[in-house]
Short mmCIF file of C-alpha atoms (C1' of nucleotides) in Angstrom, two decimals:
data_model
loop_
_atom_site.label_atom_id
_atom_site.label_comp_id
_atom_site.label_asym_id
_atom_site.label_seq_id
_atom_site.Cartn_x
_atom_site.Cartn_y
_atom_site.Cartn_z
CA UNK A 1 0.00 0.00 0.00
CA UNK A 2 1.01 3.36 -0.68
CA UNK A 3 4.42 1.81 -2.45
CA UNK A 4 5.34 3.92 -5.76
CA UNK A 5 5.82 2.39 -8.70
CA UNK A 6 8.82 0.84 -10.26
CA UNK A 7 11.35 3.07 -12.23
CA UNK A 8 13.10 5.48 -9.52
CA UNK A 9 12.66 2.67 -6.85
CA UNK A 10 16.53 1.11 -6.86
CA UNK A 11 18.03 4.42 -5.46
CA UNK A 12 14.79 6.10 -4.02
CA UNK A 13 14.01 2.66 -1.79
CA UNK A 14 17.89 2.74 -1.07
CA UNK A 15 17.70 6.30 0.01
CA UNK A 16 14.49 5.86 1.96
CA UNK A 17 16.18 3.04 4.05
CA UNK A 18 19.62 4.94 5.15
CA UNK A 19 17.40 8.05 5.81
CA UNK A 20 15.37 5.83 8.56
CA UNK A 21 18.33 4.25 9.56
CA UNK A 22 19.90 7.66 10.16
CA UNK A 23 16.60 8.65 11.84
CA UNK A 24 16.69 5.65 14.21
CA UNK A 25 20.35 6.04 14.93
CA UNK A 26 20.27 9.52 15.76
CA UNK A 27 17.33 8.68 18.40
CA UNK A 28 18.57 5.35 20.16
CA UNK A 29 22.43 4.14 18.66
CA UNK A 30 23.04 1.47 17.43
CA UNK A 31 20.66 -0.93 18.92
CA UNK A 32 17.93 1.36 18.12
CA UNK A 33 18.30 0.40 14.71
CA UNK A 34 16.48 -2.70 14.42
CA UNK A 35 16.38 -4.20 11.01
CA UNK A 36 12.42 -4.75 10.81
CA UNK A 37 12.07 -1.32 12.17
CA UNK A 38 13.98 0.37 9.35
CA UNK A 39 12.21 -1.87 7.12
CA UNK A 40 9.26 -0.79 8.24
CA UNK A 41 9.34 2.67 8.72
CA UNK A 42 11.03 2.87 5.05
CA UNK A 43 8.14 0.87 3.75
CA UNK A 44 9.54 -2.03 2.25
CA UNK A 45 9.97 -5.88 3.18
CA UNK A 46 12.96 -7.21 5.29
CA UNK A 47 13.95 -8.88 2.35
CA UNK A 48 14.38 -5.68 -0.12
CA UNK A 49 16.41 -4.32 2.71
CA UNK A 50 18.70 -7.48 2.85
CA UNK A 51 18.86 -7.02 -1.28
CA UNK A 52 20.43 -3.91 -0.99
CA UNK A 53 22.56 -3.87 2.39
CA UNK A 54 24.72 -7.20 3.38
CA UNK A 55 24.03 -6.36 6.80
CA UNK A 56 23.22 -4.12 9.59
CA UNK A 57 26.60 -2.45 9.79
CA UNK A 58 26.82 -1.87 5.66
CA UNK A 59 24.06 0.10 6.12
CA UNK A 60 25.37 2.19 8.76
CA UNK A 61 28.17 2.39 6.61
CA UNK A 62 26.51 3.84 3.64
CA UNK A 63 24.95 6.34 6.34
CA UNK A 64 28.67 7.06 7.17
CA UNK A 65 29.45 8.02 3.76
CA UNK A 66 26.38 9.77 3.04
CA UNK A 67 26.89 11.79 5.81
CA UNK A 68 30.49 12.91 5.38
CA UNK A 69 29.92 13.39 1.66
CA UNK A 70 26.90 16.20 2.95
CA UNK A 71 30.24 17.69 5.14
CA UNK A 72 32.28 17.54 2.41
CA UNK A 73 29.47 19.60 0.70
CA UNK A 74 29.20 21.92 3.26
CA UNK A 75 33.31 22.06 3.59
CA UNK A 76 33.32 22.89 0.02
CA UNK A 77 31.11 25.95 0.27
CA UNK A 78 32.89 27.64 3.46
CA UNK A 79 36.13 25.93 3.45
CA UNK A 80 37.81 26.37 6.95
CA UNK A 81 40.04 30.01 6.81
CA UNK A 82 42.84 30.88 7.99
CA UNK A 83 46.63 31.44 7.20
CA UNK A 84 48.50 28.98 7.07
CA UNK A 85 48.26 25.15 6.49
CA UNK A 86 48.04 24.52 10.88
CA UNK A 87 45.06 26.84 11.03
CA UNK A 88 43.45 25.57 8.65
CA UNK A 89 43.40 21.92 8.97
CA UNK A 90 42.91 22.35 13.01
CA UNK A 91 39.75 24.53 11.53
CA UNK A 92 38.49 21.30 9.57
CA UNK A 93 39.00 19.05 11.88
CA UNK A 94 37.29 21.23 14.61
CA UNK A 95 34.22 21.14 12.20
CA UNK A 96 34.40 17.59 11.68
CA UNK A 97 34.78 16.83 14.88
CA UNK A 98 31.62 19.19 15.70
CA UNK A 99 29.94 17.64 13.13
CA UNK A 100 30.18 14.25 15.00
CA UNK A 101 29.46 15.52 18.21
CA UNK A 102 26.30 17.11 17.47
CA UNK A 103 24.67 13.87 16.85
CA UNK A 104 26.55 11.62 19.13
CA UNK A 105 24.35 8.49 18.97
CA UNK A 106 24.64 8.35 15.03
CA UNK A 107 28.15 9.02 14.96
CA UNK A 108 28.80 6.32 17.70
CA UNK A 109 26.77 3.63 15.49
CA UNK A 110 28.23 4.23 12.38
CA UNK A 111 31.93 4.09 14.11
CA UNK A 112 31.08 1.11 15.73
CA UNK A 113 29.65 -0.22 11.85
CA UNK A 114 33.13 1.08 10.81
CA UNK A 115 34.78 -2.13 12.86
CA UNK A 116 33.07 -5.03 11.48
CA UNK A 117 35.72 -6.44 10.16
CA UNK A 118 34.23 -7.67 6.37
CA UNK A 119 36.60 -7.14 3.88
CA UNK A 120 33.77 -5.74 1.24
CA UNK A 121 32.30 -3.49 4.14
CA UNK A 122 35.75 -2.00 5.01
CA UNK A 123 35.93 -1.21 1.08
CA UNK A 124 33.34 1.13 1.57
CA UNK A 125 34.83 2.78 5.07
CA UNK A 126 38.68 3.10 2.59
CA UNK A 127 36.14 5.25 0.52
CA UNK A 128 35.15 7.61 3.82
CA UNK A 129 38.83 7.36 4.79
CA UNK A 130 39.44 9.03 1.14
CA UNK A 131 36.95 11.51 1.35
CA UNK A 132 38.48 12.94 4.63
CA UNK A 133 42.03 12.81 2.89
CA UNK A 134 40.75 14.72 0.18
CA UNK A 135 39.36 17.34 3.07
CA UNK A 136 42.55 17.22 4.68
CA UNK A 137 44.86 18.15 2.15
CA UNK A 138 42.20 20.80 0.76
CA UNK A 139 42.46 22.37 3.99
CA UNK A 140 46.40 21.94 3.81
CA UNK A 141 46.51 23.45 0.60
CA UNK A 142 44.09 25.96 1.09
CA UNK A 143 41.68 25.28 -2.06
CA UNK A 144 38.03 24.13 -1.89
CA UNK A 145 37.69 20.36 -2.14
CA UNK A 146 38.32 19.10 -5.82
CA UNK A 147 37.03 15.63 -6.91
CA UNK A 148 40.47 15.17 -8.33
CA UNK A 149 42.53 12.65 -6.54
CA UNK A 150 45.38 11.89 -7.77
CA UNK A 151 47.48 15.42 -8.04
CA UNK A 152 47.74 14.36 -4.41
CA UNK A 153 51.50 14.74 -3.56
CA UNK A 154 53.53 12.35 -1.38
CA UNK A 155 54.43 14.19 1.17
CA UNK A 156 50.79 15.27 1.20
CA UNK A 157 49.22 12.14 1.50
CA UNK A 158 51.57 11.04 4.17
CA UNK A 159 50.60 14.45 6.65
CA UNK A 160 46.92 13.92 5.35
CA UNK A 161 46.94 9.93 6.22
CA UNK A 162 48.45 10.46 9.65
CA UNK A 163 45.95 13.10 10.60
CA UNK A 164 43.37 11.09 9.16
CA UNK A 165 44.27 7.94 11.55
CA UNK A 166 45.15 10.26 14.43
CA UNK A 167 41.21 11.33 14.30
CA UNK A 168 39.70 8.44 13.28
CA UNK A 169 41.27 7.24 16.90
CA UNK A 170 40.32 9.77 18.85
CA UNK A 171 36.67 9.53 17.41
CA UNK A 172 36.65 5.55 17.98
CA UNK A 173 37.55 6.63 21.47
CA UNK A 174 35.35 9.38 22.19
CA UNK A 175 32.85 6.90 21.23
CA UNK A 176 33.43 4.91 24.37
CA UNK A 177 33.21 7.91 26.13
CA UNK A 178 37.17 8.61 26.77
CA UNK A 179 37.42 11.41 25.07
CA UNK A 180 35.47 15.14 25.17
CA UNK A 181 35.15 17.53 22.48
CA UNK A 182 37.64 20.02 24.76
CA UNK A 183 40.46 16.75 24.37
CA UNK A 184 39.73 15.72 21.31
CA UNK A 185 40.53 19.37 19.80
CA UNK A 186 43.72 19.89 21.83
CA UNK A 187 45.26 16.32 20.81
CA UNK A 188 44.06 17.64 16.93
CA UNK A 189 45.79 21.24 16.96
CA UNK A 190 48.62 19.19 18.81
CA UNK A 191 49.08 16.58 16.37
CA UNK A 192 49.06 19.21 13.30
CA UNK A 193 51.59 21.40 14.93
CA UNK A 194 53.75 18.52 15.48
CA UNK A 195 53.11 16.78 11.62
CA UNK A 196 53.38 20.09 10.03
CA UNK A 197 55.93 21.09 12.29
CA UNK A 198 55.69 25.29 11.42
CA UNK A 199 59.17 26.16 10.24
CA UNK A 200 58.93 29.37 12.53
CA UNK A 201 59.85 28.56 16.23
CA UNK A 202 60.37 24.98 16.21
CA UNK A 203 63.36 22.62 17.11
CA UNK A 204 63.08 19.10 16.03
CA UNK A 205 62.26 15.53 17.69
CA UNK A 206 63.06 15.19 21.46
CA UNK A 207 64.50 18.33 22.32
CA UNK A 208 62.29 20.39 20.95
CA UNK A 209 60.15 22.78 23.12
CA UNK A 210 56.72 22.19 21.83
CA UNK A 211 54.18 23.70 23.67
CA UNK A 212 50.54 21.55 22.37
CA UNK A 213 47.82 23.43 24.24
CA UNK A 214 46.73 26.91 22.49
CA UNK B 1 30.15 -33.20 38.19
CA UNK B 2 34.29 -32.80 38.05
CA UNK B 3 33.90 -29.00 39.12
CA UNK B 4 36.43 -27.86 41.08
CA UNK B 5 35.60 -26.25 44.35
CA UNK B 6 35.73 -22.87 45.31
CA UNK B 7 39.16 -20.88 46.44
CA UNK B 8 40.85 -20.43 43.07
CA UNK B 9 37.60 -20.35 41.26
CA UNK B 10 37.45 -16.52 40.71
CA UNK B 11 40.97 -15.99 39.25
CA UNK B 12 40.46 -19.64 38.10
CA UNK B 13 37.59 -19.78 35.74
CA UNK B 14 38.22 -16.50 34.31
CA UNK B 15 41.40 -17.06 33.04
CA UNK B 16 39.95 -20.10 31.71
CA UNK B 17 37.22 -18.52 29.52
CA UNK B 18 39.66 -16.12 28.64
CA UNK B 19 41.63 -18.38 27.25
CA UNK B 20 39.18 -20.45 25.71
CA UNK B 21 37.83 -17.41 23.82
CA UNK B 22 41.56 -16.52 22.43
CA UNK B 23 41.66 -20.01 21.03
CA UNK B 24 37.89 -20.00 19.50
CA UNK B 25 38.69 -16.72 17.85
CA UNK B 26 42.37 -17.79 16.77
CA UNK B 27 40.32 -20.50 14.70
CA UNK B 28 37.16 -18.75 13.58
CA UNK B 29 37.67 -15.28 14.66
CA UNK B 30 34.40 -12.66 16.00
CA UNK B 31 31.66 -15.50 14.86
CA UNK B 32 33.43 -18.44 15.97
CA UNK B 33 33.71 -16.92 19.69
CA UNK B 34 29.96 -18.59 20.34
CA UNK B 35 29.40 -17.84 24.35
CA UNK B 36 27.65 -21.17 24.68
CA UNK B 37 30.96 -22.48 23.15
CA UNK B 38 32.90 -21.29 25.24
CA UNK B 39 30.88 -21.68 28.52
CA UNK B 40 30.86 -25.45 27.70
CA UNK B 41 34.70 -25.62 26.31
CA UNK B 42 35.48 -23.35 29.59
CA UNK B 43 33.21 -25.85 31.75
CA UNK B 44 31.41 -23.36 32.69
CA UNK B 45 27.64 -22.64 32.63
CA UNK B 46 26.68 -19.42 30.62
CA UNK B 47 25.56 -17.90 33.84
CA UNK B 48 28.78 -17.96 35.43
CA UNK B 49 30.56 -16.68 32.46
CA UNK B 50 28.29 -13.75 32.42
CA UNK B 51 28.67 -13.35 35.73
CA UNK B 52 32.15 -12.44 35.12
CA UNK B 53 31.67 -10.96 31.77
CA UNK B 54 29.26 -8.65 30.54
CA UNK B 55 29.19 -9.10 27.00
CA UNK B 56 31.18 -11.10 24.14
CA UNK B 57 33.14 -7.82 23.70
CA UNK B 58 33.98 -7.15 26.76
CA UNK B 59 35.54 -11.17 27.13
CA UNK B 60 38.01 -10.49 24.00
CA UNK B 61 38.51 -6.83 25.63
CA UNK B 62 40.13 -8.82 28.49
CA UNK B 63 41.83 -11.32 26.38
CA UNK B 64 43.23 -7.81 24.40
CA UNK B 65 44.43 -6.86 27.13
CA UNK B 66 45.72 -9.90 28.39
CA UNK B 67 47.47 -10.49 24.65
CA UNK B 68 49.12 -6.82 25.33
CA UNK B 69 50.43 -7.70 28.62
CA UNK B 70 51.96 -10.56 26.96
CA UNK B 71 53.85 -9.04 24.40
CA UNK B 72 54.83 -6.11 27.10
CA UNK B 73 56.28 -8.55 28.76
CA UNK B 74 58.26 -10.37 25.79
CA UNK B 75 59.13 -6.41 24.95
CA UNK B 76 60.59 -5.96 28.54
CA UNK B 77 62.93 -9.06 28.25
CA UNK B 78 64.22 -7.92 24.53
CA UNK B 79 63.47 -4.65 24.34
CA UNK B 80 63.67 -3.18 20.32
CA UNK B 81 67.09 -2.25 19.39
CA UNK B 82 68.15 0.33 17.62
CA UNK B 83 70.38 3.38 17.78
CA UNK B 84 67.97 6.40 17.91
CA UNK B 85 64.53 6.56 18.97
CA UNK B 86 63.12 6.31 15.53
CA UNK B 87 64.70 2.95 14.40
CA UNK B 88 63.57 1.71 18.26
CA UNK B 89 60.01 3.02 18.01
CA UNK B 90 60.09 1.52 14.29
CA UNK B 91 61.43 -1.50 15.64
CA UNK B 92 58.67 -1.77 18.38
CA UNK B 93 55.53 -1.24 15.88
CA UNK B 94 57.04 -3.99 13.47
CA UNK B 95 57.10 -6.53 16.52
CA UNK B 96 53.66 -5.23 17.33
CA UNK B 97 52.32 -5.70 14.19
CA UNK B 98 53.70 -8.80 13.86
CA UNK B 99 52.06 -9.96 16.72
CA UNK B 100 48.56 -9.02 15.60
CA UNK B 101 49.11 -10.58 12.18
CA UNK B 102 50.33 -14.07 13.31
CA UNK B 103 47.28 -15.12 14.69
CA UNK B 104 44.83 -12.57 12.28
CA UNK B 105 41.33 -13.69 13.29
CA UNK B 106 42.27 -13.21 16.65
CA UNK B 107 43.37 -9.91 16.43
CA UNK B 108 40.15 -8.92 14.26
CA UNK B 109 38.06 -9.87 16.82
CA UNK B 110 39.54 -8.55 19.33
CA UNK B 111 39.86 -4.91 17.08
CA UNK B 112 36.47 -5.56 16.88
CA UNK B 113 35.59 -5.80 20.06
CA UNK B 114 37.14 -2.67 21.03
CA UNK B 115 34.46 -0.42 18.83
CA UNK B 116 31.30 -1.59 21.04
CA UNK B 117 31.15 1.73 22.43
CA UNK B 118 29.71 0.63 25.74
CA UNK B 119 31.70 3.06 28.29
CA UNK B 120 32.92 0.30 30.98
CA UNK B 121 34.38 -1.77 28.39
CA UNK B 122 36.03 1.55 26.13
CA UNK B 123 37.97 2.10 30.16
CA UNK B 124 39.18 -1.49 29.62
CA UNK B 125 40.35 -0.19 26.00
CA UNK B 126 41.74 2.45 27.26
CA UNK B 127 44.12 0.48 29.33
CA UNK B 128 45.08 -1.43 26.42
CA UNK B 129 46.07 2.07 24.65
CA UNK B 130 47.89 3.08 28.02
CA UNK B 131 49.85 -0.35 27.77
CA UNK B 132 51.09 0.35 24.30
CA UNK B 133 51.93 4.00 25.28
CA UNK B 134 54.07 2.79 27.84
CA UNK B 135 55.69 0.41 25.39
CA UNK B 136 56.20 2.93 22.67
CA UNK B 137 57.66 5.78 25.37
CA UNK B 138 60.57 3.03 26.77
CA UNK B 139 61.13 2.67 22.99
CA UNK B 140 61.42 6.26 22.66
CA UNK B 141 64.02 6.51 25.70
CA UNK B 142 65.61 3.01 24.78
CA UNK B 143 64.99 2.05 28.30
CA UNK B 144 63.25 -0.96 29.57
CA UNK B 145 59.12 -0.56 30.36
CA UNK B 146 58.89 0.09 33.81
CA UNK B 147 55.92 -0.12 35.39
CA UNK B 148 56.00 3.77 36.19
CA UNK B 149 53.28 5.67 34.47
CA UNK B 150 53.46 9.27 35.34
CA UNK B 151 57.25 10.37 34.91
CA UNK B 152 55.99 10.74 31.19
CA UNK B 153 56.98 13.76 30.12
CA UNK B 154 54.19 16.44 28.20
CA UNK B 155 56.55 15.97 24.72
CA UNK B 156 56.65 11.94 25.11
CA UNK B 157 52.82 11.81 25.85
CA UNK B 158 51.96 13.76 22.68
CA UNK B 159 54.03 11.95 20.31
CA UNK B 160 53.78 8.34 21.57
CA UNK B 161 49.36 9.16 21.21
CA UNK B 162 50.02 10.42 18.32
CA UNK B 163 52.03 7.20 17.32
CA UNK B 164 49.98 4.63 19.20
CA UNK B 165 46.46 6.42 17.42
CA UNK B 166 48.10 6.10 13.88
CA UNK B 167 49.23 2.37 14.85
CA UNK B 168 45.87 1.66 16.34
CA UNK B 169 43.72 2.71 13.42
CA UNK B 170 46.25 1.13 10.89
CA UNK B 171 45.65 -2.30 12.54
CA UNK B 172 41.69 -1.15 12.20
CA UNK B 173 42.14 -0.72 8.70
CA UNK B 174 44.11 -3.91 8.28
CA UNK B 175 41.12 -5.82 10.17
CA UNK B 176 39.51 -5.11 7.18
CA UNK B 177 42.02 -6.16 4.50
CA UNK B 178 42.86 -2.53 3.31
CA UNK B 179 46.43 -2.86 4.66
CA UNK B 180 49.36 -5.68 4.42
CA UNK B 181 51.39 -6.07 6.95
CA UNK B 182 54.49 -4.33 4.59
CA UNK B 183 51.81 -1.10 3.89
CA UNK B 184 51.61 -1.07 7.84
CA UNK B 185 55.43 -1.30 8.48
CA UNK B 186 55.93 1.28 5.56
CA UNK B 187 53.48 4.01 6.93
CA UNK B 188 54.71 3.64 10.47
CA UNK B 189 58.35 4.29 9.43
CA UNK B 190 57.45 6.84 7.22
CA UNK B 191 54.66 8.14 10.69
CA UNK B 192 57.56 7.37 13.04
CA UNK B 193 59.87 9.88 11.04
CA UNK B 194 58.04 12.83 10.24
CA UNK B 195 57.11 12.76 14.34
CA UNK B 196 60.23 12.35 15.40
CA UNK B 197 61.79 14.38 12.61
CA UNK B 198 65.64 12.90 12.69
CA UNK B 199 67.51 16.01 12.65
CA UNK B 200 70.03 14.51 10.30
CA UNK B 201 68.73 14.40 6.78
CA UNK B 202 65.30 15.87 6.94
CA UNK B 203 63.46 19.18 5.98
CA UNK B 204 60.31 19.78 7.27
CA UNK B 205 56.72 19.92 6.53
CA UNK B 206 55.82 20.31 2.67
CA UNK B 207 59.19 21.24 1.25
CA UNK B 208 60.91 18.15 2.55
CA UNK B 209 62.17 15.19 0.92
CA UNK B 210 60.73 12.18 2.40
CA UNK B 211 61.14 8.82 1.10
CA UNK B 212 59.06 6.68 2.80
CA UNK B 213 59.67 3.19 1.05
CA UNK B 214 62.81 1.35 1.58
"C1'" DC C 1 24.83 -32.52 62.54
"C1'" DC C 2 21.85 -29.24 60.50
"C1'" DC C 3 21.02 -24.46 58.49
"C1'" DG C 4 21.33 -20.67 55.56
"C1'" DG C 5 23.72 -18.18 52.08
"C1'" DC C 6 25.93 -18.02 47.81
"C1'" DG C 7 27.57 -19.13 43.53
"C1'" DC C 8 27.08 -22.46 40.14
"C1'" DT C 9 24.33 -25.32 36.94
"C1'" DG C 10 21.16 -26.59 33.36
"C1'" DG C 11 17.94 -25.12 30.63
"C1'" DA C 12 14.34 -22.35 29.01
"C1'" DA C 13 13.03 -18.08 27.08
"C1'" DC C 14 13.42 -13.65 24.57
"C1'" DG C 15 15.06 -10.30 21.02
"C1'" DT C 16 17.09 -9.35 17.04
"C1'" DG C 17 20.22 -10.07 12.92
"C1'" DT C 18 20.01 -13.04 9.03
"C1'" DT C 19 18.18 -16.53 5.76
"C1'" DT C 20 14.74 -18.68 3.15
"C1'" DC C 21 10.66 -19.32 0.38
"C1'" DA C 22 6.26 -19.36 -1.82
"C1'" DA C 23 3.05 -16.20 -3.54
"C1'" DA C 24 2.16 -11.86 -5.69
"C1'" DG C 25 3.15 -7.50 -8.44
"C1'" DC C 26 4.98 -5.39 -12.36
"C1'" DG C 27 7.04 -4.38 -16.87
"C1'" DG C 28 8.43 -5.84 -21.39
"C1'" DC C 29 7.83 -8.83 -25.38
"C1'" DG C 30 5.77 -11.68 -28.55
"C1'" DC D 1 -3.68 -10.06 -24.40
"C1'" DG D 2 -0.99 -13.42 -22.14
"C1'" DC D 3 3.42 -15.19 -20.80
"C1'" DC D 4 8.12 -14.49 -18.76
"C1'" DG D 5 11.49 -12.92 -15.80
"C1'" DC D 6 12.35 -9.83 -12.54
"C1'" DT D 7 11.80 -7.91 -7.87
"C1'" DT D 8 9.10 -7.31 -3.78
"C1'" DT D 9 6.40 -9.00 -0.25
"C1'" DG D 10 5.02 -11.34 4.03
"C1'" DA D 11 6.02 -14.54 7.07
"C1'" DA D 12 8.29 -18.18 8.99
"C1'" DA D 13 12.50 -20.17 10.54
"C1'" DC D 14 17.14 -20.19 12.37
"C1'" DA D 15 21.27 -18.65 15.09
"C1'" DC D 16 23.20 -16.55 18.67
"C1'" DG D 17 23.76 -12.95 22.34
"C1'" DT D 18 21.57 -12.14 26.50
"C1'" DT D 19 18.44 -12.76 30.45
"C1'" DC D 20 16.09 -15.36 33.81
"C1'" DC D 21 15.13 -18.82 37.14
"C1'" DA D 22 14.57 -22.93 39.89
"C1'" DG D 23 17.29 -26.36 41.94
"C1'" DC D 24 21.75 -28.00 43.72
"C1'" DG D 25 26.20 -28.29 46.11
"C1'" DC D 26 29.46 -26.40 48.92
"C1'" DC D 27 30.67 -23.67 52.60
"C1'" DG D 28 30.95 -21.62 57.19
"C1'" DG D 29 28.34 -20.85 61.43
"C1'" DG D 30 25.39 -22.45 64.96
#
DNA sequence: CCCGGCGCTGGAACGTGTTTCAAAGCGGCG
DNA sequence: CGCCGCTTTGAAACACGTTCCAGCGCCGGG
């Protein structure tokens, strides 16, 4: 009853079923989403749902990327400002980072999705991995986020990658509750300044006087 | 019917299921750790084992950290060795690594494990992450781990988080079959470096020549 | 020797992710 | 128009994590 048609339905049904899934995340975490709910409340069978999604976590997955894609969006049209490359890439992070918190049951299901281990599923989370790289070394560079991928430099990728791991830790811990937005933000502006190491006032490796915080 | 009595039975029939859940998960990995399984392997009803632990994730959290106290103390006895910090801290993430990829399901399921999210058991991970920071710091010195915790200075805490985060979501990424264990030795070198910065050889941030492979 | 408490046992029961299947809907093609 | 192949549906079934509970055995205290 009430089902549309046929033509749009492969994406539309698709769309409709991450969007509940979202919904139900953002309410209750990950337990919250229950399968036959989603199914449900997206108006199609169990089945259909299995068709399109492998399991519970791929579809918190394809939430994942849906939702940092929308960031990436939003990161393209006010790209974080400031001078130089520390500024700016503590200024993304800081919005990621908000972005996460402000919707902390979500985030913490589609982390926990994130660690399911299947090799096809982690395919898909290499593919959010790569969308924050491509962030990261926007924000580095100072340009809005291009599609382009591979003018991506070495050294580039290798600041971008270690950032990107250094977060995607602290979020995985934050989502156990370790971490608080105030920590998580200080351990960020401290890891950049350290990576990018800002050829102004700065002696290297363990004798260095680095002060982290502010 | 053959249960042992009481005294030891605490310490006793823990370590037991422990252990039984490190060698159902060595075989099968996350699936193949089936509570009932390991109740009856452990000799154990599935009361008692819940009694002890409350979830399947928080049993191969405890057998994590269990592993890691293992391997700290195999580290302790042969420390890595290596002239400056960055070939020791290398050194110590290769044996590390190593160690997660000889028995692979094992370590997946216990990576796993650590992403339920549930705040008791993320404390428990969190003592796993303060293991491996006290690992990586005595590699940074070149001493021996001692069991000291807070004579770590502000400079060694940032940079062996920063290490142990990259390390940490590398293995997550190799859980999923994005990563061979050569990609993971690779990017920690190349990680390990750029933190560390040798002051011989080595130009910072962007301008710098870095070659990461080999 | 008996009692009461306590943890353990065995097993049932429940919820939810996942699978399976027959019946039904729908569109294209002859 | 009627058949074919496709997907979707609805519902049942299964597996496993988790919870619950009644009975039992062991223990220390009376």
């Amino acid at each position: 009853m009430v089902v549309e048609h046929t033509h749009p339905n492969l994406e539309e049904r698709s769309r409709r079923i991450v969007e509940t899934s979202i919904e139900l995340a953002e309410r209750g975490g990950f337990e919250a989403v229950r399968l036959r709910d989603v199914a449900a409340h997206a108006g199609v069978a169990l089945g259909t749902l299995y068709r399109r999604f492998r399991s519970k976590e791929a579809l918190l997955v394809a939430a994942l990327e849906q939702e940092t894609r929308a960031v990436a969006q939003r990161i393209r049209q006010r790209p974080p400002k400031g001078a130089d490359a520390s500024e700016r890439v503590v200024g993304f992070f800081v919005i990621a980072t908000r972005g996460m918190l402000r919707r902390p049951n979500l985030s913490r299901a589609m982390l926990r999705a994130t660690a399911a281990g299947e090799p096809v599923l982690a395919q898909k989370v290499e593919v959010f991995h790569d969308l924050m790289l491509r962030m990261i070394v926007s924000a580095l560079r100072g340009e809005s986020v291009d599609t382009g991928a591979e003018e991506i430099s070495e050294q580039e990728r290798l600041v971008g990658d270690l950032l990107n791991r250094v977060w995607f830790a602290l979020m995985m811990s934050w989502a156990g509750g370790a971490q608080s937005q105030g920590t998580i933000a200080e351990q960020m502006r401290a890891s950049v300044e350290l990576v990018l190491a800002r050829s102004d006032r700065m002696t290297i490796a363990q004798t260095g006087t680095m002060e982290a915080t502010k």
